[in-house]
Short mmCIF file of C-alpha atoms in Angstrom, two decimals:
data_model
loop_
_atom_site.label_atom_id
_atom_site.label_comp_id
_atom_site.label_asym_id
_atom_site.label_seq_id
_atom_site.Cartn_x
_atom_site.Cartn_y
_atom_site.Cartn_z
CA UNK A 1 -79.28 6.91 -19.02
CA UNK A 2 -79.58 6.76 -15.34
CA UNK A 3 -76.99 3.41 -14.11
CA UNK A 4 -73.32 4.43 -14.23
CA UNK A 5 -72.90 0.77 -15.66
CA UNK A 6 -74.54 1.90 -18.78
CA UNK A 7 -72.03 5.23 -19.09
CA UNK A 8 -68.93 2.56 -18.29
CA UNK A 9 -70.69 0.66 -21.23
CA UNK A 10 -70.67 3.47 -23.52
CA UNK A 11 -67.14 4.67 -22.56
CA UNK A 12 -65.83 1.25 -23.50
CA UNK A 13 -67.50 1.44 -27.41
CA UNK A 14 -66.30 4.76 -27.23
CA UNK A 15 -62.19 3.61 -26.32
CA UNK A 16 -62.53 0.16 -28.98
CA UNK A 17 -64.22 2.18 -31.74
CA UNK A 18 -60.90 4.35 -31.98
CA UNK A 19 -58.80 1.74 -30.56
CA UNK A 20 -58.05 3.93 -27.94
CA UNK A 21 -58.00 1.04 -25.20
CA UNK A 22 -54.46 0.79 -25.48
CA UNK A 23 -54.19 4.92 -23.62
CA UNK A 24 -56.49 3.94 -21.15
CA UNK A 25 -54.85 1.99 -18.26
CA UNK A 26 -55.32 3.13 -14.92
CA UNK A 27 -52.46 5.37 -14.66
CA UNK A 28 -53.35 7.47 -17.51
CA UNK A 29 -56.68 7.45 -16.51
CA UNK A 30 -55.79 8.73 -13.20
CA UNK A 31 -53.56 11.24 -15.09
CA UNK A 32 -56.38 12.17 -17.18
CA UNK A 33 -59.06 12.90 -14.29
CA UNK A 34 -56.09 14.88 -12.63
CA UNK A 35 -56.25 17.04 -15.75
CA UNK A 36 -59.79 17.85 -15.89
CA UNK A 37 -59.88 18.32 -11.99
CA UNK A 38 -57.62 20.89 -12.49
CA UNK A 39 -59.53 22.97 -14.89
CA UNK A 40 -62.80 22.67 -12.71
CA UNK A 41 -61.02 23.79 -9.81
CA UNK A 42 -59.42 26.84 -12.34
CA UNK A 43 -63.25 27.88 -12.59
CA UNK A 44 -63.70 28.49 -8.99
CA UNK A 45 -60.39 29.19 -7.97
CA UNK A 46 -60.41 33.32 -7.91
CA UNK A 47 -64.55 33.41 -6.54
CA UNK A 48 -65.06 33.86 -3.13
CA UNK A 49 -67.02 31.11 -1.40
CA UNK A 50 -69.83 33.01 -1.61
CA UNK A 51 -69.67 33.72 -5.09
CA UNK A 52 -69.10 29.85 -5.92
CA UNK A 53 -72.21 29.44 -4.50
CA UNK A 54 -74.34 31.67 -6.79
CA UNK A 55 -72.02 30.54 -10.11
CA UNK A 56 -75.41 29.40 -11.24
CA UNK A 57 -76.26 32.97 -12.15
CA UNK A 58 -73.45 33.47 -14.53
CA UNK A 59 -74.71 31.06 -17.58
CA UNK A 60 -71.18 30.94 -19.38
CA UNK A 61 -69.58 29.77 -16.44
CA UNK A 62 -72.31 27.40 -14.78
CA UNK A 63 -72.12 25.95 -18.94
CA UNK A 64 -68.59 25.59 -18.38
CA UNK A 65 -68.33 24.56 -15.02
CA UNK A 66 -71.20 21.53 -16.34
CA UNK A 67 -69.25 20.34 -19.13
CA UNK A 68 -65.95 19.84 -16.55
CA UNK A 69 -68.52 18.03 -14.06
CA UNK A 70 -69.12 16.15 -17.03
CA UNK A 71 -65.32 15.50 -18.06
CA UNK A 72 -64.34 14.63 -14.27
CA UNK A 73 -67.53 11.93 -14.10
CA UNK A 74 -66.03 10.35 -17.50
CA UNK A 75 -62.86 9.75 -16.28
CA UNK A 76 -63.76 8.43 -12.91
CA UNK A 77 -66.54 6.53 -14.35
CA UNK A 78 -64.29 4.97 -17.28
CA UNK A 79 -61.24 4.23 -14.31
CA UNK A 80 -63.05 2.43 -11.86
CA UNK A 81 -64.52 0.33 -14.88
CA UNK A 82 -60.97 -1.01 -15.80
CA UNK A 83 -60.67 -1.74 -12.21
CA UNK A 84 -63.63 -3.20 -11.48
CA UNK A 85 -65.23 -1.10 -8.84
CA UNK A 86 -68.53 -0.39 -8.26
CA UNK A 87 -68.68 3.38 -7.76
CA UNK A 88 -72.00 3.33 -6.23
CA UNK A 89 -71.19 1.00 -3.74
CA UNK A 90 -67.14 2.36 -2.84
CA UNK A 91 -69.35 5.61 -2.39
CA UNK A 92 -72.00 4.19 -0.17
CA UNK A 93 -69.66 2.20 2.06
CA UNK A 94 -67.17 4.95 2.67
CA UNK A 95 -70.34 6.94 3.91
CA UNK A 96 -71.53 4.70 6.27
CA UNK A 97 -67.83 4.72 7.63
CA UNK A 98 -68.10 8.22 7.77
CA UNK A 99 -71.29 8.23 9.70
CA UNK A 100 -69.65 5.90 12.30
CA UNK A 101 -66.38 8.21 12.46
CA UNK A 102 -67.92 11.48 12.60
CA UNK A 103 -71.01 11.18 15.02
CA UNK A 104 -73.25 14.33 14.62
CA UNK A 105 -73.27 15.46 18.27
CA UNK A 106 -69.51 15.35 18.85
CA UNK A 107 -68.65 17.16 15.43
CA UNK A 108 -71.28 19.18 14.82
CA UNK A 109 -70.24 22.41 13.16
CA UNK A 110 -67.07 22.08 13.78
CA UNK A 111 -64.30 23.22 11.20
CA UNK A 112 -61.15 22.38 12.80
CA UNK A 113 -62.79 18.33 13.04
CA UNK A 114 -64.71 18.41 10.22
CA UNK A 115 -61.97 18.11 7.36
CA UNK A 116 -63.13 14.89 5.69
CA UNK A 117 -66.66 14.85 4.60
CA UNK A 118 -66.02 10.87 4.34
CA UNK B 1 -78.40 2.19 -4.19
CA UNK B 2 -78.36 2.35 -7.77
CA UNK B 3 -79.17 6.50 -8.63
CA UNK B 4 -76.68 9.19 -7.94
CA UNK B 5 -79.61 11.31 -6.86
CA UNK B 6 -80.40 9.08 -4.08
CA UNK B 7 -76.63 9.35 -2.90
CA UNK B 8 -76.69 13.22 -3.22
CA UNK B 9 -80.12 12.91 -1.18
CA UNK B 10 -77.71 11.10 1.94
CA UNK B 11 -74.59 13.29 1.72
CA UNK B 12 -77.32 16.20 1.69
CA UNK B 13 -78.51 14.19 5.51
CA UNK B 14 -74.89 13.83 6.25
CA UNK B 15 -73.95 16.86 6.25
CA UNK B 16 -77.48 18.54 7.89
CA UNK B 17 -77.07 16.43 10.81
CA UNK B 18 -73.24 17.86 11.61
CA UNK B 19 -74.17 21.21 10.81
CA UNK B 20 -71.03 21.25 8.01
CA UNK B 21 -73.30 22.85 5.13
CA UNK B 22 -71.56 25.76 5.85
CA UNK B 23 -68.51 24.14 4.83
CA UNK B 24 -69.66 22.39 1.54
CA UNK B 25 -69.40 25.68 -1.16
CA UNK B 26 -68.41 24.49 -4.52
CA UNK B 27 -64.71 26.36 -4.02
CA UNK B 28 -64.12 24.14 -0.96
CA UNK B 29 -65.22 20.89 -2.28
CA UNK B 30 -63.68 21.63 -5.56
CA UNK B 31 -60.37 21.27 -3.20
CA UNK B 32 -61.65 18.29 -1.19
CA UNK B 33 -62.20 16.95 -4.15
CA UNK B 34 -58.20 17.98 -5.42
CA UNK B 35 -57.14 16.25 -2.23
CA UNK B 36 -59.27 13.20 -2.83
CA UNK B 37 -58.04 13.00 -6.31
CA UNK B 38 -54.49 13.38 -5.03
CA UNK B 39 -54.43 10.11 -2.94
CA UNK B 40 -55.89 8.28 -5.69
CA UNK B 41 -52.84 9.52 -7.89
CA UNK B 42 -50.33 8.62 -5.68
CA UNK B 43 -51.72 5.21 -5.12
CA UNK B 44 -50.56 4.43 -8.81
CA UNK B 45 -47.72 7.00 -9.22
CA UNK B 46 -44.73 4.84 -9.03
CA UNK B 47 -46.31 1.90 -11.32
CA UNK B 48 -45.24 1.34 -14.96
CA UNK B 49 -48.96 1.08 -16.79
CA UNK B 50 -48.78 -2.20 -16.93
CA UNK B 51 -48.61 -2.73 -13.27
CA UNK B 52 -51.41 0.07 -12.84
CA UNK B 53 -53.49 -2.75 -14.70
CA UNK B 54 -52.78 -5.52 -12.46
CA UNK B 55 -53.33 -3.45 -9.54
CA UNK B 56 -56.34 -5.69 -8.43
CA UNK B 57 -54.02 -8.57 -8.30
CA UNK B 58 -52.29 -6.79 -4.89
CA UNK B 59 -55.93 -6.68 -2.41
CA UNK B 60 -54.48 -3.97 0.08
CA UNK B 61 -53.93 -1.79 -2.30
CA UNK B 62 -56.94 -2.70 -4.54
CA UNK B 63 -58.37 -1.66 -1.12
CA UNK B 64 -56.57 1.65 -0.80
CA UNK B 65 -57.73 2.51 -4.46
CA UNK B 66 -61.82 1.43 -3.61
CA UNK B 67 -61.72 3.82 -0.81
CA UNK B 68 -60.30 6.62 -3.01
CA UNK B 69 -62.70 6.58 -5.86
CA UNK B 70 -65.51 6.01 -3.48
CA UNK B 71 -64.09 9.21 -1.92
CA UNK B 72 -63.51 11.03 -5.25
CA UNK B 73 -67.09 10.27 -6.27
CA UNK B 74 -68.73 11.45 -2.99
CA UNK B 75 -67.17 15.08 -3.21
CA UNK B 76 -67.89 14.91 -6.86
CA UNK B 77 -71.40 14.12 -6.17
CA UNK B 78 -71.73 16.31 -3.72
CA UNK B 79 -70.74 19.25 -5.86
CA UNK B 80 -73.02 18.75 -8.69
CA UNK B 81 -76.02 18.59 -5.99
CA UNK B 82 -74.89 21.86 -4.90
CA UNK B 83 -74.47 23.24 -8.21
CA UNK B 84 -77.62 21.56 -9.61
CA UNK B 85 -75.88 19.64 -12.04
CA UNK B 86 -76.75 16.41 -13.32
CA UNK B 87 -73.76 14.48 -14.01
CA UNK B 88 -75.48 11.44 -16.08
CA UNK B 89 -76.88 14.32 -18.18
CA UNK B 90 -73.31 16.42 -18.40
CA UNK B 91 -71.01 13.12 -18.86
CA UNK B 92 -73.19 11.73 -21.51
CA UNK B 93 -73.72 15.31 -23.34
CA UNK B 94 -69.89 15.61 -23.17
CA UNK B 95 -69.58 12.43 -24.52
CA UNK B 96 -71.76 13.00 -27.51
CA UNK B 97 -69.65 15.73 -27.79
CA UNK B 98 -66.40 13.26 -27.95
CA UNK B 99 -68.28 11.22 -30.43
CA UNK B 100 -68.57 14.11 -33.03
CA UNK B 101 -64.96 15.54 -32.42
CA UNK B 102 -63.07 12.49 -32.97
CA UNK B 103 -64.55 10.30 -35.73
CA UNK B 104 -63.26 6.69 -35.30
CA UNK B 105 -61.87 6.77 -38.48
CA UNK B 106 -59.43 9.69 -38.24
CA UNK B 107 -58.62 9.00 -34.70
CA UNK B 108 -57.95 5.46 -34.84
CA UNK B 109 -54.91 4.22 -32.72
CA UNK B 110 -53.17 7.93 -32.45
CA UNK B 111 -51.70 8.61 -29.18
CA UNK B 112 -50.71 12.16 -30.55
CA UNK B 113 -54.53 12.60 -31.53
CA UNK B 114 -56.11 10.91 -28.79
CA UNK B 115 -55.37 13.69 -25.29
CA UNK B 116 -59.11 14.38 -24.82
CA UNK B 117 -61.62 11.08 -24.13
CA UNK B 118 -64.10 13.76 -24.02
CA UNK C 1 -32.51 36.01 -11.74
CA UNK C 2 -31.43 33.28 -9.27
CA UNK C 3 -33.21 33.65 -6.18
CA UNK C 4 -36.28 32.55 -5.60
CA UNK C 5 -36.38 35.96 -3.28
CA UNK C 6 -36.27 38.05 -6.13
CA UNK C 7 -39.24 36.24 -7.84
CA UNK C 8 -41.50 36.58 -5.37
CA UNK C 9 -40.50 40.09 -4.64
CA UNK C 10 -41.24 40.74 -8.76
CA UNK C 11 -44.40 38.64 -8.61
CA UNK C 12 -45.43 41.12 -5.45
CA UNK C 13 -45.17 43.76 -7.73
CA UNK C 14 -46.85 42.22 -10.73
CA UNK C 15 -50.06 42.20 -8.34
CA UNK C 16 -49.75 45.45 -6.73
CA UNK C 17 -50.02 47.04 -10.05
CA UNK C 18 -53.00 45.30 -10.67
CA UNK C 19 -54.62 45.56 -7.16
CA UNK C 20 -55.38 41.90 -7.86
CA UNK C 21 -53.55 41.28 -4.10
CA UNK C 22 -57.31 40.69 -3.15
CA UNK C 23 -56.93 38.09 -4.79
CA UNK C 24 -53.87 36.32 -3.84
CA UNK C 25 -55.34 34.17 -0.53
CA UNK C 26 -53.27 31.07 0.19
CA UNK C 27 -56.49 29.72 -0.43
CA UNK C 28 -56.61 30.91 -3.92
CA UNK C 29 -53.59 30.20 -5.05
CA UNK C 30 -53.29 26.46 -3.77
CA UNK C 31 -56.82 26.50 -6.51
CA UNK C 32 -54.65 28.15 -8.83
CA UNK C 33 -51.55 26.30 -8.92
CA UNK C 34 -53.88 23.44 -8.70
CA UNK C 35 -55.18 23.92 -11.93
CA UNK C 36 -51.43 24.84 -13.36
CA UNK C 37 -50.89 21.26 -12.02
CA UNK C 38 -53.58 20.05 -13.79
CA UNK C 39 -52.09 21.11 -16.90
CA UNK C 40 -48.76 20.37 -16.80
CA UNK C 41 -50.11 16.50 -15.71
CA UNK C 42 -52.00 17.21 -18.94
CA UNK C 43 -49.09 17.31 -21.08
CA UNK C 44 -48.03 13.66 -20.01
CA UNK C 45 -51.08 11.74 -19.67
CA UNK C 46 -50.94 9.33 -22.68
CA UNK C 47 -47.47 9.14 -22.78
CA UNK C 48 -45.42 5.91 -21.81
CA UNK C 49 -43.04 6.49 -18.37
CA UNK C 50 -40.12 5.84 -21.18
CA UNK C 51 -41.85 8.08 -23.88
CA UNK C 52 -42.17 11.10 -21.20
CA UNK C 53 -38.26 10.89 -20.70
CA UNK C 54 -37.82 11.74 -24.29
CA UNK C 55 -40.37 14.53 -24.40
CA UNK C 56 -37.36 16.84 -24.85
CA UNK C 57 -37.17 15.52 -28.55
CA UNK C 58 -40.72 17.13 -29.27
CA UNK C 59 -39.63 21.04 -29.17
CA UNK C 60 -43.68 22.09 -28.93
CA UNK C 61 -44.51 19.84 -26.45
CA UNK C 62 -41.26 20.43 -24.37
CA UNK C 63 -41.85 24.36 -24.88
CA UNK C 64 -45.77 23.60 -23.78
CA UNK C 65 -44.31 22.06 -20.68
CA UNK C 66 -41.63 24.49 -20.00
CA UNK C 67 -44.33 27.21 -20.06
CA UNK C 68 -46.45 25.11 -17.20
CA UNK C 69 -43.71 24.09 -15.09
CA UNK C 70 -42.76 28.26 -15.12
CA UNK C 71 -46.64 28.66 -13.98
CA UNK C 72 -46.38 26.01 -11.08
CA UNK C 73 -43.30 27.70 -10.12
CA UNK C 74 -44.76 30.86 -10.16
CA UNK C 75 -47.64 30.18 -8.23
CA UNK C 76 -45.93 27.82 -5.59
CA UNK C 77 -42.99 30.89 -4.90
CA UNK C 78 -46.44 33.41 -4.80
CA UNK C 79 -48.13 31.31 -2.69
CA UNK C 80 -45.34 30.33 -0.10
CA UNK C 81 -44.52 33.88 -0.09
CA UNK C 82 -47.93 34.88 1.47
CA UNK C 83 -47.52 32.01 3.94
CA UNK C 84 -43.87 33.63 5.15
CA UNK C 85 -41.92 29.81 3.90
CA UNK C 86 -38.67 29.97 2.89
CA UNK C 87 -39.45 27.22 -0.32
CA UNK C 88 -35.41 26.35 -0.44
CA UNK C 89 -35.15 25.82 3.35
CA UNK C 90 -38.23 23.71 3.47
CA UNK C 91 -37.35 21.81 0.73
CA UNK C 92 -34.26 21.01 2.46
CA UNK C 93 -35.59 20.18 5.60
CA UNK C 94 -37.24 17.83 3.96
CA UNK C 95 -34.97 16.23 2.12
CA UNK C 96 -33.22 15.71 5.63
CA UNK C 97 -36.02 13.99 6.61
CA UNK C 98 -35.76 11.33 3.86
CA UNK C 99 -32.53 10.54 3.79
CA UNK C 100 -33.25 9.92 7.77
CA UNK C 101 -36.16 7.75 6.94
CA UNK C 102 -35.07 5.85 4.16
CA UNK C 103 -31.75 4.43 4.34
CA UNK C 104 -29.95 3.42 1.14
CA UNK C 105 -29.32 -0.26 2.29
CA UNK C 106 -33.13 -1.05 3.41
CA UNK C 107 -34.37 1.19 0.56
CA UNK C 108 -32.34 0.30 -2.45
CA UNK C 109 -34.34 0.26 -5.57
CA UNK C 110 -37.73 -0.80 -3.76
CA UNK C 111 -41.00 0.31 -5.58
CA UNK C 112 -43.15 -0.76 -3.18
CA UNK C 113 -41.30 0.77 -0.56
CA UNK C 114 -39.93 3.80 -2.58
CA UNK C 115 -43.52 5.75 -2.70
CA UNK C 116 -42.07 8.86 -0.84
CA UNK C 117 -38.64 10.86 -2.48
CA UNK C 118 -39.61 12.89 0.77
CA UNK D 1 -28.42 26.46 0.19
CA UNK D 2 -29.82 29.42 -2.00
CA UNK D 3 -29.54 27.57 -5.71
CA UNK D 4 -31.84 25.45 -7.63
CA UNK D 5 -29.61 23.91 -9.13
CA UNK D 6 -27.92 23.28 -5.74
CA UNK D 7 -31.46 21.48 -4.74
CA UNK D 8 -31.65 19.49 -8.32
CA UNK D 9 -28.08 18.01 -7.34
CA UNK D 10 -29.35 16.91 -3.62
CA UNK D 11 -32.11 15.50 -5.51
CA UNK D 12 -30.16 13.45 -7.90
CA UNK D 13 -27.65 11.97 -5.16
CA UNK D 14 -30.63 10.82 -3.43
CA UNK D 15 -31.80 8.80 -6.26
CA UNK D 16 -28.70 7.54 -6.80
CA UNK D 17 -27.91 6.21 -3.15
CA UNK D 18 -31.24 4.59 -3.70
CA UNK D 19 -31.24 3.08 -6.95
CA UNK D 20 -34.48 5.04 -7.41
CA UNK D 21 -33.89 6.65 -10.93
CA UNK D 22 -35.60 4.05 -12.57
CA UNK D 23 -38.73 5.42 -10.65
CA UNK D 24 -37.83 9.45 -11.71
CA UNK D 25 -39.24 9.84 -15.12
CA UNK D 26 -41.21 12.86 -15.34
CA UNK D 27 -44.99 10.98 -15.78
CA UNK D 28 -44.34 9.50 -12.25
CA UNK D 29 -42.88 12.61 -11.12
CA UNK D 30 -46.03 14.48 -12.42
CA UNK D 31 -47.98 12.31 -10.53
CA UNK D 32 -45.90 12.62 -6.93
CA UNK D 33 -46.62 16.51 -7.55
CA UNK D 34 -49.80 16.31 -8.14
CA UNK D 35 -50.18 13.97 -4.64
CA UNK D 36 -48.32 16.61 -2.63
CA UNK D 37 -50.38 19.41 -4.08
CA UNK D 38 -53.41 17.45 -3.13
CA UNK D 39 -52.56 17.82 0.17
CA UNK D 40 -51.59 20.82 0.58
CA UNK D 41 -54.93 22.07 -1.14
CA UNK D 42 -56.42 19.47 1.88
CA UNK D 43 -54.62 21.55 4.18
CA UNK D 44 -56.62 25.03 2.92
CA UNK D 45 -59.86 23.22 1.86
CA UNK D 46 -62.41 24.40 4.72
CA UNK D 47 -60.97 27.43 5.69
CA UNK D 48 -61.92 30.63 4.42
CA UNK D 49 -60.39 33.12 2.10
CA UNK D 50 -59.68 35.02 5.65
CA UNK D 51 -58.96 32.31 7.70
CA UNK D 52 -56.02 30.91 4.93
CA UNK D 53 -54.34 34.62 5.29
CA UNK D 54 -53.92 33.79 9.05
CA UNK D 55 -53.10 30.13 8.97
CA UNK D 56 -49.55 30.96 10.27
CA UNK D 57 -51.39 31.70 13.55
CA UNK D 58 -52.05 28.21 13.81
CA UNK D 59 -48.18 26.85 14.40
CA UNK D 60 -49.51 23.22 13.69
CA UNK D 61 -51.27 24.23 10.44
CA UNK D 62 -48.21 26.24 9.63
CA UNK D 63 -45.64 23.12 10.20
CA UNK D 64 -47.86 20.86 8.18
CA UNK D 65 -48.45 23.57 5.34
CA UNK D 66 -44.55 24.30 5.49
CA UNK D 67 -43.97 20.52 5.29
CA UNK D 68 -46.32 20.72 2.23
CA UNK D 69 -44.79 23.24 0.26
CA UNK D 70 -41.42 22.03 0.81
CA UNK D 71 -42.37 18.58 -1.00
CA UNK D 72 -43.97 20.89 -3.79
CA UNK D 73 -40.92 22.26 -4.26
CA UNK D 74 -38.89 19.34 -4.08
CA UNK D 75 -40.69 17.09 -6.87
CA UNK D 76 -40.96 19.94 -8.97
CA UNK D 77 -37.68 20.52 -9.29
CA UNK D 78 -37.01 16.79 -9.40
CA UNK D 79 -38.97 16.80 -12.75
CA UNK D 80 -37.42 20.18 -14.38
CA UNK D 81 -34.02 18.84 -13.77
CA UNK D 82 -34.69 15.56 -15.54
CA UNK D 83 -36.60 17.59 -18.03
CA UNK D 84 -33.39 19.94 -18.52
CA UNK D 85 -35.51 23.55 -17.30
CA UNK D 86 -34.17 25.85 -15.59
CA UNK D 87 -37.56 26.65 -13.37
CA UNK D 88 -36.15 30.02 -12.47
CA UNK D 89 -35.86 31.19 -16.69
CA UNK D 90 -39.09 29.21 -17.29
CA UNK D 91 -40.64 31.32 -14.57
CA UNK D 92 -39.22 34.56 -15.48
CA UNK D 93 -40.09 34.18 -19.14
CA UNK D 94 -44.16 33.55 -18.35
CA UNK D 95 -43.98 36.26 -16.02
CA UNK D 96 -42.35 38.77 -18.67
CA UNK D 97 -45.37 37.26 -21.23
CA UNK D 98 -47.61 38.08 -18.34
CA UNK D 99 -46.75 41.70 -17.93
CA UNK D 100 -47.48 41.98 -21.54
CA UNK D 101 -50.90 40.29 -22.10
CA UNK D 102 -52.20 42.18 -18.71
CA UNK D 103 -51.16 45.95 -19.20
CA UNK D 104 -52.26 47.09 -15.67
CA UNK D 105 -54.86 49.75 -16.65
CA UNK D 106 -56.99 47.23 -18.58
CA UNK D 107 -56.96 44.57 -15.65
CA UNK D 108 -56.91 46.81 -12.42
CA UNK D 109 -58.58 45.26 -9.83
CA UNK D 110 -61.03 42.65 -11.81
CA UNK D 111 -61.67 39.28 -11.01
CA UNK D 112 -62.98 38.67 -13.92
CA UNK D 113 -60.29 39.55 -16.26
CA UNK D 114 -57.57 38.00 -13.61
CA UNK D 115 -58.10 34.90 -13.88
CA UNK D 116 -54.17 34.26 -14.78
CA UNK D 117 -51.56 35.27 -13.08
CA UNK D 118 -49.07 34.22 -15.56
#
């Protein structure tokens, strides 16, 4: 499975097999992915920047730290189904605004101006 | 674009050319990726459900919410790259997962039963 | 106990004992009460706006959420504590704010205008 | 001001001036705190571990971060109130479960172990 279209597919058997479709508008959805954000961010929160970095070389927590990756692309996959956006391409056009706003000479390595990656 | 590898490929050249890889750790896009998530939230927070479904029915904010999850997904992206994570692989292993846990039968219709999608 | 003073005076303490003040960075504890966000958000996800006002009638949910809104309390006095805010006065402030900005007459029961208590 | 409970009654006039308690149920509370969370966390998301302990040298930072934690503060106990807790026994009580699961020899100075602060 490589097209998010196919996961969104698969999320939506998964909801009407357990008629489940009645939970999922977009406000529990966006409840939902604010739940497992939380727990992915509870991973990292107490590692030093650094350490984040090499959580790779602790298997239990790179295993856990996977599986919330997982949960998080779920939610956001099975939310912007029900509202009909095209992840890809939100993605792709905020990044070309991003190139436009940030130009690389005038904020290059530059903390204080370089809060938003897009 | 169709492959989230080729959009970790261009936020990997997006953030080379400003110099802001020293920025992009896991533990700080984990929160870039809380504050991203946050917006989206409070796009829907004072809708009943109902109106959370109809939100494409309002275009400005059907705008607002594009740019979020197109945000969202870039710093989610972005984080797996750097963690070497997958997340076709994790979302649909996690969802196999789901698919064990909460057989259609016993699950069927139960708000009480349903928390976890995955 | 009724100031918040006295909390975050005990919480000190709590983390002196445990030398675990290396690990109390503003930084770390916005992650951290983050994730106590997370879960408290959690708690509510599949339930209707009118459902979550009667949560009370559940006694183990309403004791689950007790227990998290005690952790987001915890970490937000903690965390403001480190940052030298007096929570109560800027709370106030900004409730000053609001009433400035949204009068009752131009304001009165609004949803698309109500987004902000403050 | 110096009471929660002094704060919860601000918080409920407000409302009422507004005819905005049909907007205050404690999902769509959740939600506003988990928007004002998100950005405070934006406000902390590049910096370092370091960098967050001196963020009060930075009076602009400071106001925003102040501003932050103030509307923290002010949804949360928006949401307890409605929800009948009293944040300051809620907090007390995890703390008091706290001191008991992490005896202070066992957890001394270990990241590992110290995951929770309450």
């Amino acid at each position: 499975m490589r097209e998010i279209g196919e996961l969104a597919e698969r999320l939506r058997e998964f909801a009407a097999e357990r008629d489940w479709e009645q939970f999922h508008t977009p406000k529990n959805l966006a409840m939902a992915l604010t739940g497992e954000v939380g727990e992915l961010v509870a991973e990292l929160q107490w590692l030093t920047p650094e350490e984040s970095l090499k959580v790779r070389d602790d298997p239990e927590a790179a295993a856990r730290i996977r599986a919330e990756l997982g949960d998080v692309f779920i939610y956001l996959t099975r939310l912007a189904d029900l509202l009909g956006v095209d992840l890809m391409q939100a993605a792709s056009d905020k990044l070309e605004d991003s190139r436009r706003r940030y130009d690389p000479e005038s904020y290059r390595g530059s903390a204080r101006k370089a809060p938003p990656l897009s």
